[in-house]
PDB file of C-alpha atoms in Angstrom:
ATOM      1  CA  MET C 271      -0.231  -0.003  -0.142  1.00 81.00           C
ATOM      2  CA  THR C 272       2.887   2.319   0.983  1.00 88.00           C
ATOM      3  CA  CYS C 273       4.711   1.693  -2.516  1.00 92.00           C
ATOM      4  CA  ALA C 274       1.164   2.362  -4.104  1.00 95.00           C
ATOM      5  CA  ALA C 275       0.886   5.628  -2.407  1.00 94.00           C
ATOM      6  CA  LEU C 276       4.454   6.686  -3.100  1.00 95.00           C
ATOM      7  CA  LEU C 277       3.829   6.098  -6.813  1.00 96.00           C
ATOM      8  CA  VAL C 278       0.913   8.279  -6.947  1.00 95.00           C
ATOM      9  CA  PHE C 279       2.835  11.030  -4.832  1.00 96.00           C
ATOM     10  CA  LEU C 280       5.781  10.658  -7.431  1.00 97.00           C
ATOM     11  CA  ALA C 281       3.493  11.031 -10.549  1.00 96.00           C
ATOM     12  CA  GLY C 282       1.765  14.190  -8.801  1.00 95.00           C
ATOM     13  CA  LEU C 283       4.992  15.825  -7.731  1.00 96.00           C
ATOM     14  CA  ARG C 284       6.585  15.198 -11.460  1.00 96.00           C
ATOM     15  CA  HIS C 285       3.660  16.887 -12.707  1.00 95.00           C
ATOM     16  CA  VAL C 286       4.336  19.664 -10.267  1.00 95.00           C
ATOM     17  CA  ILE C 287       7.617  20.035 -11.203  1.00 96.00           C
ATOM     18  CA  ARG C 288       7.229  19.937 -15.000  1.00 96.00           C
ATOM     19  CA  GLY C 289       4.196  22.580 -14.555  1.00 93.00           C
ATOM     20  CA  ALA C 290       7.194  25.062 -13.669  1.00 94.00           C
ATOM     21  CA  GLY C 291       8.570  25.093 -17.298  1.00 95.00           C
ATOM     22  CA  PRO C 292      10.543  22.897 -19.852  1.00 95.00           C
ATOM     23  CA  ALA C 293      13.786  23.714 -18.029  1.00 95.00           C
ATOM     24  CA  PHE C 294      12.409  21.341 -15.406  1.00 96.00           C
ATOM     25  CA  ASP C 295      11.838  18.282 -17.440  1.00 96.00           C
ATOM     26  CA  GLY C 296      15.122  16.754 -16.569  1.00 96.00           C
ATOM     27  CA  PRO C 297      14.663  16.960 -12.641  1.00 97.00           C
ATOM     28  CA  ALA C 298      11.070  15.872 -12.985  1.00 97.00           C
ATOM     29  CA  GLY C 299      11.839  12.883 -14.891  1.00 97.00           C
ATOM     30  CA  LEU C 300      14.960  11.911 -12.451  1.00 97.00           C
ATOM     31  CA  VAL C 301      12.661  12.329  -9.530  1.00 97.00           C
ATOM     32  CA  PHE C 302       9.902  10.166 -10.884  1.00 97.00           C
ATOM     33  CA  GLY C 303      12.553   7.527 -12.697  1.00 97.00           C
ATOM     34  CA  ALA C 304      14.659   7.374  -9.107  1.00 97.00           C
ATOM     35  CA  GLY C 305      11.572   6.895  -7.228  1.00 96.00           C
ATOM     36  CA  LEU C 306      10.011   4.234  -9.621  1.00 97.00           C
ATOM     37  CA  ALA C 307      13.340   2.463  -9.278  1.00 97.00           C
ATOM     38  CA  TYR C 308      13.149   2.492  -5.582  1.00 96.00           C
ATOM     39  CA  VAL C 309       9.710   1.561  -5.357  1.00 96.00           C
ATOM     40  CA  THR C 310      10.611  -1.686  -7.590  1.00 96.00           C
ATOM     41  CA  ILE C 311      13.423  -2.916  -5.611  1.00 95.00           C
ATOM     42  CA  THR C 312      11.437  -2.454  -2.324  1.00 93.00           C
ATOM     43  CA  LEU C 313       8.655  -4.494  -3.696  1.00 94.00           C
ATOM     44  CA  VAL C 314      11.322  -7.112  -5.032  1.00 93.00           C
ATOM     45  CA  ALA C 315      12.819  -7.083  -1.592  1.00 89.00           C
ATOM     46  CA  ALA C 316       9.630  -7.728   0.114  1.00 88.00           C
ATOM     47  CA  SER C 317       8.548 -10.159  -2.477  1.00 89.00           C
ATOM     48  CA  VAL C 318      11.954 -12.223  -1.744  1.00 86.00           C
ATOM     49  CA  GLU C 319      11.347 -11.775   1.989  1.00 84.00           C
ATOM     50  CA  ALA C 320       7.805 -13.175   1.672  1.00 84.00           C
ATOM     51  CA  GLY C 321       9.159 -16.130  -0.425  1.00 83.00           C
ATOM     52  CA  ILE C 322      11.162 -17.228   2.391  1.00 80.00           C
ATOM     53  CA  VAL C 323       8.651 -17.116   4.825  1.00 79.00           C
ATOM     54  CA  LEU C 324       5.990 -18.860   2.300  1.00 82.00           C
ATOM     55  CA  GLU C 325       8.641 -21.712   1.718  1.00 79.00           C
ATOM     56  CA  ASN C 326       9.130 -22.119   5.460  1.00 75.00           C
ATOM     57  CA  PRO C 327       5.813 -21.355   7.104  1.00 78.00           C
ATOM     58  CA  GLY C 328       6.860 -23.167  10.467  1.00 77.00           C
ATOM     59  CA  GLY C 329       8.356 -19.429  11.489  1.00 72.00           C
ATOM     60  CA  GLY C 330      12.011 -20.991  11.943  1.00 77.00           C
ATOM     61  CA  LEU C 331      13.612 -18.554   9.472  1.00 77.00           C
ATOM     62  CA  ASP C 332      14.089 -14.706   9.819  1.00 75.00           C
ATOM     63  CA  PRO C 333      13.365 -13.498   6.034  1.00 74.00           C
ATOM     64  CA  THR C 334      15.832 -10.603   6.448  1.00 72.00           C
ATOM     65  CA  VAL C 335      18.932 -12.477   7.311  1.00 74.00           C
ATOM     66  CA  ASP C 336      18.058 -15.994   6.252  1.00 75.00           C
ATOM     67  CA  GLY C 337      17.680 -17.788   3.254  1.00 74.00           C
ATOM     68  CA  PRO C 338      19.713 -17.868  -0.300  1.00 76.00           C
ATOM     69  CA  LEU C 339      18.935 -14.192  -1.471  1.00 80.00           C
ATOM     70  CA  ALA C 340      19.213 -12.615   2.393  1.00 80.00           C
ATOM     71  CA  HIS C 341      22.422 -10.864   1.474  1.00 81.00           C
ATOM     72  CA  ALA C 342      21.451  -9.413  -1.666  1.00 85.00           C
ATOM     73  CA  ASN C 343      18.079  -8.499  -0.024  1.00 85.00           C
ATOM     74  CA  MET C 344      20.116  -6.439   2.609  1.00 86.00           C
ATOM     75  CA  LEU C 345      21.571  -4.257  -0.199  1.00 88.00           C
ATOM     76  CA  LEU C 346      18.063  -3.986  -1.662  1.00 90.00           C
ATOM     77  CA  HIS C 347      16.721  -2.782   1.202  1.00 87.00           C
ATOM     78  CA  GLY C 348      19.887  -1.037   2.623  1.00 90.00           C
ATOM     79  CA  SER C 349      22.484   0.962   0.448  1.00 93.00           C
ATOM     80  CA  ALA C 350      20.812   0.626  -3.045  1.00 94.00           C
ATOM     81  CA  ALA C 351      17.541   1.938  -1.502  1.00 94.00           C
ATOM     82  CA  ARG C 352      19.641   4.890  -0.012  1.00 96.00           C
ATOM     83  CA  LEU C 353      21.339   5.563  -3.086  1.00 96.00           C
ATOM     84  CA  LEU C 354      18.101   6.121  -5.109  1.00 97.00           C
ATOM     85  CA  THR C 355      16.444   8.147  -2.255  1.00 97.00           C
ATOM     86  CA  ALA C 356      19.305  10.700  -2.163  1.00 98.00           C
ATOM     87  CA  VAL C 357      18.850  10.849  -6.116  1.00 98.00           C
ATOM     88  CA  LEU C 358      15.165  11.375  -5.944  1.00 98.00           C
ATOM     89  CA  LEU C 359      15.474  13.927  -3.041  1.00 98.00           C
ATOM     90  CA  THR C 360      18.464  15.902  -4.743  1.00 98.00           C
ATOM     91  CA  ALA C 361      16.582  16.167  -7.794  1.00 98.00           C
ATOM     92  CA  ALA C 362      13.473  17.302  -6.242  1.00 98.00           C
ATOM     93  CA  GLY C 363      15.129  19.552  -3.760  1.00 98.00           C
ATOM     94  CA  TYR C 364      16.810  21.147  -6.810  1.00 98.00           C
ATOM     95  CA  ALA C 365      13.704  21.810  -8.705  1.00 97.00           C
ATOM     96  CA  ILE C 366      11.517  22.833  -5.649  1.00 97.00           C
ATOM     97  CA  LEU C 367      14.171  25.618  -4.552  1.00 97.00           C
ATOM     98  CA  ARG C 368      15.127  26.664  -8.383  1.00 97.00           C
ATOM     99  CA  ALA C 369      11.435  26.736  -9.421  1.00 96.00           C
ATOM    100  CA  GLY C 370      10.064  28.026  -6.404  1.00 95.00           C
ATOM    101  CA  ILE C 371       6.857  25.749  -6.506  1.00 95.00           C
ATOM    102  CA  LEU C 372       6.568  25.076  -3.137  1.00 95.00           C
ATOM    103  CA  PRO C 373       7.773  26.061   0.133  1.00 96.00           C
ATOM    104  CA  ARG C 374      11.467  26.561   0.624  1.00 97.00           C
ATOM    105  CA  TRP C 375      11.388  24.257   3.799  1.00 97.00           C
ATOM    106  CA  THR C 376      10.311  21.405   1.458  1.00 97.00           C
ATOM    107  CA  GLY C 377      13.645  21.951  -0.698  1.00 98.00           C
ATOM    108  CA  TYR C 378      15.894  21.803   2.339  1.00 98.00           C
ATOM    109  CA  THR C 379      14.189  19.356   4.023  1.00 98.00           C
ATOM    110  CA  ALA C 380      14.839  17.046   0.630  1.00 98.00           C
ATOM    111  CA  TYR C 381      18.364  17.932   0.485  1.00 98.00           C
ATOM    112  CA  ALA C 382      18.705  17.080   4.461  1.00 98.00           C
ATOM    113  CA  VAL C 383      17.088  13.688   3.890  1.00 98.00           C
ATOM    114  CA  ALA C 384      19.179  12.875   0.805  1.00 98.00           C
ATOM    115  CA  ALA C 385      22.402  13.894   2.809  1.00 98.00           C
ATOM    116  CA  VAL C 386      21.311  11.132   5.645  1.00 97.00           C
ATOM    117  CA  ASN C 387      20.458   8.774   2.903  1.00 97.00           C
ATOM    118  CA  LEU C 388      23.847   9.061   1.417  1.00 97.00           C
ATOM    119  CA  ALA C 389      25.399   8.746   4.797  1.00 96.00           C
ATOM    120  CA  PHE C 390      24.044   5.197   4.996  1.00 96.00           C
ATOM    121  CA  VAL C 391      25.441   4.156   1.712  1.00 95.00           C
ATOM    122  CA  PRO C 392      28.510   2.809   2.986  1.00 95.00           C
ATOM    123  CA  SER C 393      26.978   1.000   5.862  1.00 93.00           C
ATOM    124  CA  LEU C 394      27.119  -2.207   3.403  1.00 89.00           C
ATOM    125  CA  PHE C 395      30.691  -2.492   4.629  1.00 93.00           C
ATOM    126  CA  PHE C 396      29.809  -2.629   8.573  1.00 92.00           C
ATOM    127  CA  GLY C 397      28.552  -6.123   8.865  1.00 89.00           C
ATOM    128  CA  THR C 398      24.930  -8.002   8.752  1.00 86.00           C
ATOM    129  CA  ASP C 399      24.106  -7.409  12.337  1.00 85.00           C
ATOM    130  CA  ALA C 400      20.357  -6.271  12.336  1.00 82.00           C
ATOM    131  CA  ALA C 401      20.568  -5.223  15.959  1.00 86.00           C
ATOM    132  CA  ARG C 402      23.262  -2.558  15.109  1.00 90.00           C
ATOM    133  CA  PHE C 403      22.124   0.969  13.985  1.00 92.00           C
ATOM    134  CA  TYR C 404      24.799   1.087  11.049  1.00 93.00           C
ATOM    135  CA  SER C 405      25.238  -1.914   9.465  1.00 91.00           C
ATOM    136  CA  ALA C 406      23.912  -3.391   5.934  1.00 89.00           C
ATOM    137  CA  VAL C 407      20.776  -4.359   7.304  1.00 86.00           C
ATOM    138  CA  GLY C 408      20.857  -2.163  10.649  1.00 88.00           C
ATOM    139  CA  TRP C 409      17.792  -0.470  12.014  1.00 87.00           C
ATOM    140  CA  GLY C 410      19.103   2.910  11.292  1.00 90.00           C
ATOM    141  CA  ASN C 411      19.950   1.981   7.354  1.00 88.00           C
ATOM    142  CA  THR C 412      16.355   0.330   6.711  1.00 85.00           C
ATOM    143  CA  ALA C 413      14.020   1.544   9.236  1.00 86.00           C
ATOM    144  CA  LEU C 414      14.973   5.328  10.072  1.00 92.00           C
ATOM    145  CA  THR C 415      15.997   6.355   6.767  1.00 93.00           C
ATOM    146  CA  ALA C 416      12.871   4.650   4.938  1.00 90.00           C
ATOM    147  CA  ALA C 417      10.634   6.257   7.281  1.00 93.00           C
ATOM    148  CA  LEU C 418      12.469   9.855   6.664  1.00 96.00           C
ATOM    149  CA  LEU C 419      11.361   9.387   2.840  1.00 95.00           C
ATOM    150  CA  VAL C 420       7.815   8.832   3.730  1.00 94.00           C
ATOM    151  CA  TYR C 421       7.525  11.579   6.244  1.00 96.00           C
ATOM    152  CA  TRP C 422       8.929  13.696   3.806  1.00 97.00           C
ATOM    153  CA  ALA C 423       6.437  12.824   1.207  1.00 96.00           C
ATOM    154  CA  PHE C 424       3.854  12.999   3.396  1.00 95.00           C
ATOM    155  CA  ALA C 425       4.804  16.477   4.434  1.00 96.00           C
ATOM    156  CA  VAL C 426       5.273  17.619   0.600  1.00 97.00           C
ATOM    157  CA  GLY C 427       2.104  15.949  -0.178  1.00 94.00           C
ATOM    158  CA  ILE C 428       0.015  18.369   2.334  1.00 94.00           C
ATOM    159  CA  ALA C 429       2.087  21.408   0.847  1.00 94.00           C
ATOM    160  CA  VAL C 430       1.022  20.580  -2.636  1.00 92.00           C
ATOM    161  CA  LEU C 431      -2.566  20.339  -1.555  1.00 91.00           C
ATOM    162  CA  ARG C 432      -2.274  23.459   0.249  1.00 88.00           C
ATOM    163  CA  ARG C 433      -0.824  25.109  -2.673  1.00 81.00           C
ATOM    164  CA  THR C 434      -3.306  23.766  -4.950  1.00 71.00           C
ATOM    165  CA  SER C 435      -6.219  25.050  -2.540  1.00 68.00           C
ATOM    166  CA  ALA C 436      -4.677  28.491  -2.458  1.00 66.00           C
ATOM    167  CA  ALA C 437      -4.244  28.535  -6.362  1.00 64.00           C
ATOM    168  CA  GLY C 438      -8.095  27.494  -6.655  1.00 60.00           C
ATOM    169  CA  LEU C 439      -9.407  30.323  -3.851  1.00 57.00           C
ATOM    170  CA  ARG C 440      -7.320  32.836  -5.816  1.00 62.00           C
ATOM    171  CA  ALA C 441      -8.928  31.785  -9.391  1.00 61.00           C
ATOM    172  CA  ALA C 442     -12.146  31.836  -7.886  1.00 58.00           C
ATOM    173  CA  ALA C 443     -11.635  35.277  -6.596  1.00 55.00           C
TER     174      ALA C 443
END
């Protein structure tokens, strides 16, 4: 459900960015393309985890660390997702600040969350202990950073709706 909502959000954000003019087609495409790749690898990683559970219904395996694709899955949920999120947010921050299409805080927050995500890309070199904050599958890398993207998207979605409502009120007046 979250991935579907993120796709709808990304399509809307792309539309808003492209509305700023032809000069912003590139950043709009990058936002949508990186977001689409992020959603794709998130769904692939979740499918791999579900496959482990379906193959072993007794509950004896942890799908995040057990199974033949667990280590690849760690990279999908971790460093690969962090890199794509950083690309998405950097392009969004650039477009938002250059075009002035949304409040400036949305662009600066995009840059901040992108920086946090970039800081977690090297975590793949720090082991596979899920209990550690900074590891390939650590809770900082997978839970914290993914949550920051969702919170940012939620806040920007509200900003877009407020912008649309204010534009509608101005047009009606």
